[in-house]
Every structure is written in C-alpha cells, then in structure tokens.
Coordinates of C-alpha atoms and ligand atoms in Angstrom, one line a residue:
M1371 CA 36.1 47.5 112.4
I1372 CA 35.2 43.8 113.2
D1373 CA 36.3 41.8 116.0
I1374 CA 35.6 38.2 115.7
V1375 CA 36.1 36.5 119.4
S1376 CA 36.3 32.9 120.2
L1377 CA 33.6 32.1 117.6
S1378 CA 32.6 28.4 117.1
K1379 CA 29.9 26.7 115.1
N1380 CA 28.6 23.1 115.1
F1381 CA 26.1 21.4 112.9
G1382 CA 24.6 18.8 115.5
P1383 CA 27.7 16.9 116.9
R1384 CA 30.0 18.2 114.3
T1385 CA 32.2 21.1 115.1
L1386 CA 32.8 23.1 111.9
W1387 CA 35.1 25.5 113.6
S1388 CA 35.9 26.7 117.0
D1389 CA 37.6 29.5 118.8
V1390 CA 37.9 31.5 115.7
T1391 CA 39.3 34.8 116.7
T1392 CA 40.5 37.4 114.3
T1393 CA 40.0 41.2 113.3
V1394 CA 39.4 43.1 110.2
S1395 CA 40.1 46.7 110.3
K1396 CA 38.9 49.6 108.0
G1397 CA 40.8 49.4 104.7
E1398 CA 41.7 45.9 105.2
M1399 CA 41.2 43.0 102.8
L1400 CA 41.1 39.5 104.5
A1401 CA 41.2 36.3 102.6
L1402 CA 39.4 33.4 104.3
V1403 CA 41.0 30.4 102.8
G1404 CA 40.7 26.6 103.4
P1405 CA 39.5 23.3 101.8
S1406 CA 35.9 23.0 100.4
G1407 CA 33.8 22.1 103.5
A1408 CA 36.0 23.9 105.9
G1409 CA 33.1 26.4 106.7
K1410 CA 34.3 29.5 105.0
S1411 CA 30.8 30.4 103.6
T1412 CA 29.2 29.7 107.0
L1413 CA 31.6 32.0 108.9
L1414 CA 30.5 34.8 106.3
N1415 CA 27.1 33.9 106.8
C1416 CA 27.4 34.3 110.5
I1417 CA 29.1 37.8 109.8
G1418 CA 26.3 38.6 107.5
L1419 CA 23.7 37.6 110.0
L1420 CA 22.3 34.8 107.8
D1421 CA 23.4 32.1 110.1
K1422 CA 24.1 32.2 113.9
P1423 CA 27.3 30.9 115.6
N1424 CA 26.9 28.6 118.6
S1425 CA 29.1 30.5 120.8
G1426 CA 31.7 33.6 120.7
E1427 CA 30.9 37.2 119.6
I1428 CA 31.3 39.3 116.5
R1429 CA 31.8 43.0 117.6
Y1430 CA 30.9 46.0 115.4
A1431 CA 31.0 49.4 116.6
G1432 CA 31.2 48.1 120.1
K1433 CA 28.3 45.8 119.9
D1434 CA 28.0 42.2 119.6
I1435 CA 25.9 41.6 116.3
T1436 CA 25.3 38.1 116.9
R1437 CA 22.7 39.4 119.5
F1438 CA 21.1 41.7 117.3
G1439 CA 17.3 41.4 117.2
R1440 CA 15.3 41.8 113.9
R1441 CA 15.4 45.6 113.6
D1442 CA 19.2 46.0 114.3
T1443 CA 19.7 43.1 111.9
R1444 CA 17.9 44.8 109.1
H1445 CA 19.7 48.1 109.9
F1446 CA 22.9 46.5 109.8
R1447 CA 22.3 44.8 106.5
R1448 CA 20.9 47.8 105.0
E1449 CA 23.3 50.5 106.4
V1450 CA 26.6 48.6 106.8
L1451 CA 26.8 45.4 104.9
G1452 CA 27.5 44.8 101.2
Y1453 CA 27.4 41.1 99.8
L1454 CA 29.2 39.8 96.7
F1455 CA 28.1 36.1 95.7
Q1456 CA 29.3 33.6 93.3
N1457 CA 25.8 33.5 91.7
Y1458 CA 25.4 37.2 91.5
A1459 CA 22.1 37.5 93.5
L1460 CA 20.6 39.8 90.9
M1461 CA 16.9 40.3 89.8
E1462 CA 17.1 38.4 86.7
N1463 CA 14.0 39.8 85.0
A1464 CA 14.8 43.3 85.8
T1465 CA 17.2 45.8 84.1
I1466 CA 20.7 46.6 85.1
T1467 CA 19.7 50.1 86.5
E1468 CA 16.7 48.5 88.3
N1469 CA 19.2 46.4 90.0
L1470 CA 21.4 49.4 91.1
E1471 CA 18.4 51.6 92.1
I1472 CA 17.4 49.3 95.1
A1473 CA 21.1 49.9 96.5
T1474 CA 20.9 53.6 96.1
K1475 CA 20.9 55.4 99.4
P1476 CA 17.4 57.2 100.0
K1477 CA 19.1 60.3 100.8
R1478 CA 20.6 60.2 97.3
S1479 CA 17.5 59.2 95.6
A1480 CA 15.7 62.3 97.1
R1481 CA 18.4 64.7 95.9
G1482 CA 18.0 63.2 92.3
K1483 CA 21.6 62.1 92.3
A1484 CA 21.0 58.5 91.9
N1485 CA 21.2 58.6 88.0
V1486 CA 24.7 60.1 88.3
V1487 CA 25.9 57.6 91.0
I1488 CA 24.7 54.6 88.8
A1489 CA 26.1 56.1 85.7
E1490 CA 29.5 56.4 87.3
A1491 CA 29.3 52.8 88.9
L1492 CA 28.4 51.3 85.3
E1493 CA 31.4 53.3 83.7
R1494 CA 33.9 52.0 86.4
V1495 CA 33.0 48.3 85.7
G1496 CA 33.0 48.6 82.0
L1497 CA 29.2 48.6 81.4
A1498 CA 28.6 52.4 80.7
G1499 CA 25.3 53.1 78.8
R1500 CA 23.9 49.6 79.1
G1501 CA 21.6 50.4 81.9
D1502 CA 18.4 49.3 80.1
E1503 CA 19.7 45.7 79.5
K1504 CA 18.0 42.9 81.3
I1505 CA 20.0 40.8 83.6
H1506 CA 19.1 37.4 82.1
Y1507 CA 20.7 38.3 78.7
L1508 CA 24.1 39.2 80.3
S1509 CA 27.1 36.7 80.8
G1510 CA 28.2 35.5 84.0
G1511 CA 31.1 38.0 84.0
E1512 CA 28.8 40.8 83.3
Q1513 CA 26.4 39.8 86.0
Q1514 CA 29.2 39.8 88.4
R1515 CA 30.1 43.3 87.1
V1516 CA 26.5 44.4 87.8
A1517 CA 26.8 43.0 91.5
L1518 CA 30.1 44.8 91.7
A1519 CA 28.5 48.1 90.5
R1520 CA 25.7 47.6 93.1
L1521 CA 28.5 47.4 95.8
I1522 CA 30.1 50.7 94.6
V1523 CA 26.7 52.5 94.5
K1524 CA 25.7 51.2 98.1
E1525 CA 29.2 52.0 99.6
P1526 CA 29.0 49.7 102.5
A1527 CA 31.4 50.0 105.3
L1528 CA 31.8 46.0 105.2
V1529 CA 31.9 43.8 102.1
L1530 CA 31.2 40.1 102.5
A1531 CA 32.4 38.2 99.2
D1532 CA 31.8 34.4 98.7
E1533 CA 34.1 33.1 95.9
P1534 CA 33.4 36.0 94.0
T1535 CA 35.7 35.0 90.9
G1536 CA 34.8 31.4 91.1
A1537 CA 32.9 31.2 88.0
L1538 CA 34.8 33.9 86.0
D1539 CA 37.4 34.2 83.2
H1540 CA 40.8 35.9 84.0
A1541 CA 39.6 39.3 82.7
N1542 CA 36.4 39.5 84.8
A1543 CA 38.0 38.0 87.9
T1544 CA 40.6 40.7 87.7
A1545 CA 38.1 43.3 87.4
V1546 CA 36.4 42.0 90.5
I1547 CA 39.5 42.1 92.6
D1548 CA 40.5 45.5 91.2
V1549 CA 37.3 47.0 92.2
L1550 CA 37.3 45.3 95.7
R1551 CA 40.8 46.5 96.5
E1552 CA 39.8 50.2 95.4
M1553 CA 36.8 50.0 98.0
S1554 CA 39.1 48.7 100.5
D1555 CA 41.9 51.4 99.9
A1556 CA 38.8 53.8 100.2
G1557 CA 38.4 52.4 103.8
C1558 CA 35.8 49.6 103.4
A1559 CA 36.6 46.3 105.3
V1560 CA 36.6 43.5 102.8
I1561 CA 36.4 39.8 103.8
I1562 CA 36.6 37.3 100.9
A1563 CA 36.2 33.5 100.9
T1564 CA 38.2 32.0 98.1
H1565 CA 40.1 29.3 96.6
D1566 CA 41.7 31.7 94.1
D1567 CA 45.5 32.2 94.7
R1568 CA 45.1 35.6 92.6
V1569 CA 42.5 36.9 94.9
R1570 CA 44.6 35.7 97.8
D1571 CA 47.6 37.5 96.7
R1572 CA 45.8 40.7 96.5
C1573 CA 44.7 40.6 100.2
D1574 CA 46.5 42.2 103.2
T1575 CA 45.9 39.3 105.5
V1576 CA 45.0 35.3 105.0
F1577 CA 43.0 33.4 107.6
A1578 CA 42.8 29.6 107.2
V1579 CA 39.4 28.7 108.6
N1580 CA 40.1 24.8 109.0
E1581 CA 43.5 25.4 110.9
N1582 CA 41.9 28.6 112.5
S1583 CA 45.1 30.6 112.1
L1584 CA 46.5 33.7 110.5
V1585 CA 48.8 32.7 107.5
A1586 CA 50.1 36.1 107.0
Ligands
ADP367 P1 33.1 26.1 102.8 O1 32.4 27.6 102.1 O2 34.5 26.3 103.2 O3 33.1 25.3 101.5 P2 30.6 25.8 103.9 O4 30.5 26.9 104.9 O5 29.7 26.0 102.7 O6 32.1 25.5 103.6 O7 30.1 24.3 104.7 C1 30.7 23.7 105.6 C2 30.2 22.5 105.9 O8 29.0 22.8 106.7 C3 29.8 21.5 104.6 O9 30.2 20.2 105.1 C4 28.3 21.6 104.8 O10 27.6 20.6 104.3 C5 28.0 21.9 106.4 N1 26.7 22.7 106.5 C6 26.5 24.0 105.9 N2 25.2 24.6 106.2 C7 24.6 23.4 106.9 C8 23.4 23.2 107.6 N3 22.5 24.1 107.7 N4 23.2 21.9 108.4 C9 24.1 21.1 108.3 N5 25.3 21.2 107.8 C10 25.6 22.3 107.0

C-alpha cells in the first residue's frame, strides 16, 4: 500500500532521520515509536503531504507521492487519506453532524445516504443521537470520538494518527484503538505515532523512528 524508500529529513544542518525504509500493507497497523523529538510527527506529515522529505520516495499505487503537484495532493488527501490528531482538529463552533457531513463522500450525499452513514458512525463511537450538539461543549474524549466517527464516515484507505490517545483516559483510549483496529481489519492501512504501550501492543508492526529499525 505505502512503500517508504530511503527517506531522509533534515532541518538545516540537523538530520532528523535518514534512510528510513519500511512498508505498510493493506490491513496492517504500524506503530511509529521513539522518544519525543525523534521525528515521528514529521514522518507522518511527510506521508500526509504536509511536509516534504529531503530525499527518498513514498510510493502509493506505483507513484512517488512526494512529487505530487497541487492537484494530485488535493486528490490524495480527499480520496485516500484520513487523519487523526491529538487535538482532534474539529470545527469547534459547528455541530457533531456538521463535522461529519464534510467527510461524507459526494456520491453518498447525492444518494441521500449521508444521514444513515453518519448515524451509524455515531452509534459505533457511543454518541448515538447527539449529532446536534456543538463541539466546544464536548469533553476531550468525546471530541476524539467525533474525530473517529469522521474517519469511519470517510472510509480512507490510509489513516495517519498522531498520538491519538495522548490526552485520553483509559476508556476513551481503548475506544480509539478498537475503532482503528476494526478499520485496519477491514483493509485500511493505519500508521500511528505513539508513546502509549497499549496502542503499540495492538499494532502488527513497530517501527522505531530514531533507531530507524523494525522492532517487531
Ligand atoms: P516527535 O513527533 O517524534 O516528537 P517531531 O516530528 O514533532 O518529533 O519533531 C522532531 C524535531 O524536529 C523536533 O526537535 C522539532 O523541534 C523539530 N522540528 C519540527 N518541525 C520543524 C521545523 N519546521 N523547523 C525546524 N525544526 C523542526
């Protein structure tokens, strides 16, 4: 699904990581681990086309996505990618439903199925019937559940998650991992930057960013 080949990243004279080579397959969940500052987020950002590596390739469907122009980048973000951040990245002043509507595939909206898909996703994350509530009244755990529901609605082929359980209590963290695991079992490739051993233990593969090696 994603082949990372000899990828390197510098900030000025400082090499963050170099010669990173790893593969993430369909249905695989990969944990990126390493101390704070090792460059986990930067690696995720390179895969998500929010940052550029200095050398190497990231291959998806036979193409090096690091060379994408604006149009291909937009298409990749819209059609392939799902992002889950520690700070949830939701529209604060909008309702839960409004936050999910923007992730709904246009084809589905046209067929009038969006409401059903949104209701099912909210049910899956334990927020059934709460679609009209505004984001800024929700707890952090609830906001992360909304972000998860948005991913479920979007059905991305690749999910990038940056410390998705970092700010959550045990129950909410488990809910997040369970949903990511289900998405990966359904064929999605999931890459998670994490310090959390519970997350790491649920992944298929562990990649240590600072040591640049596959741990398991
Ligand atoms: P991690 O996610 O493993 O904690 P990050 O990828 O967030 O690591 O950051 C790795 C290092 O790169 C940090 O020391 C950070 O200060 C540095 N860094 C991140 N972005 C930039 C930037 N745009 N310019 C210079 N240094 C940066």
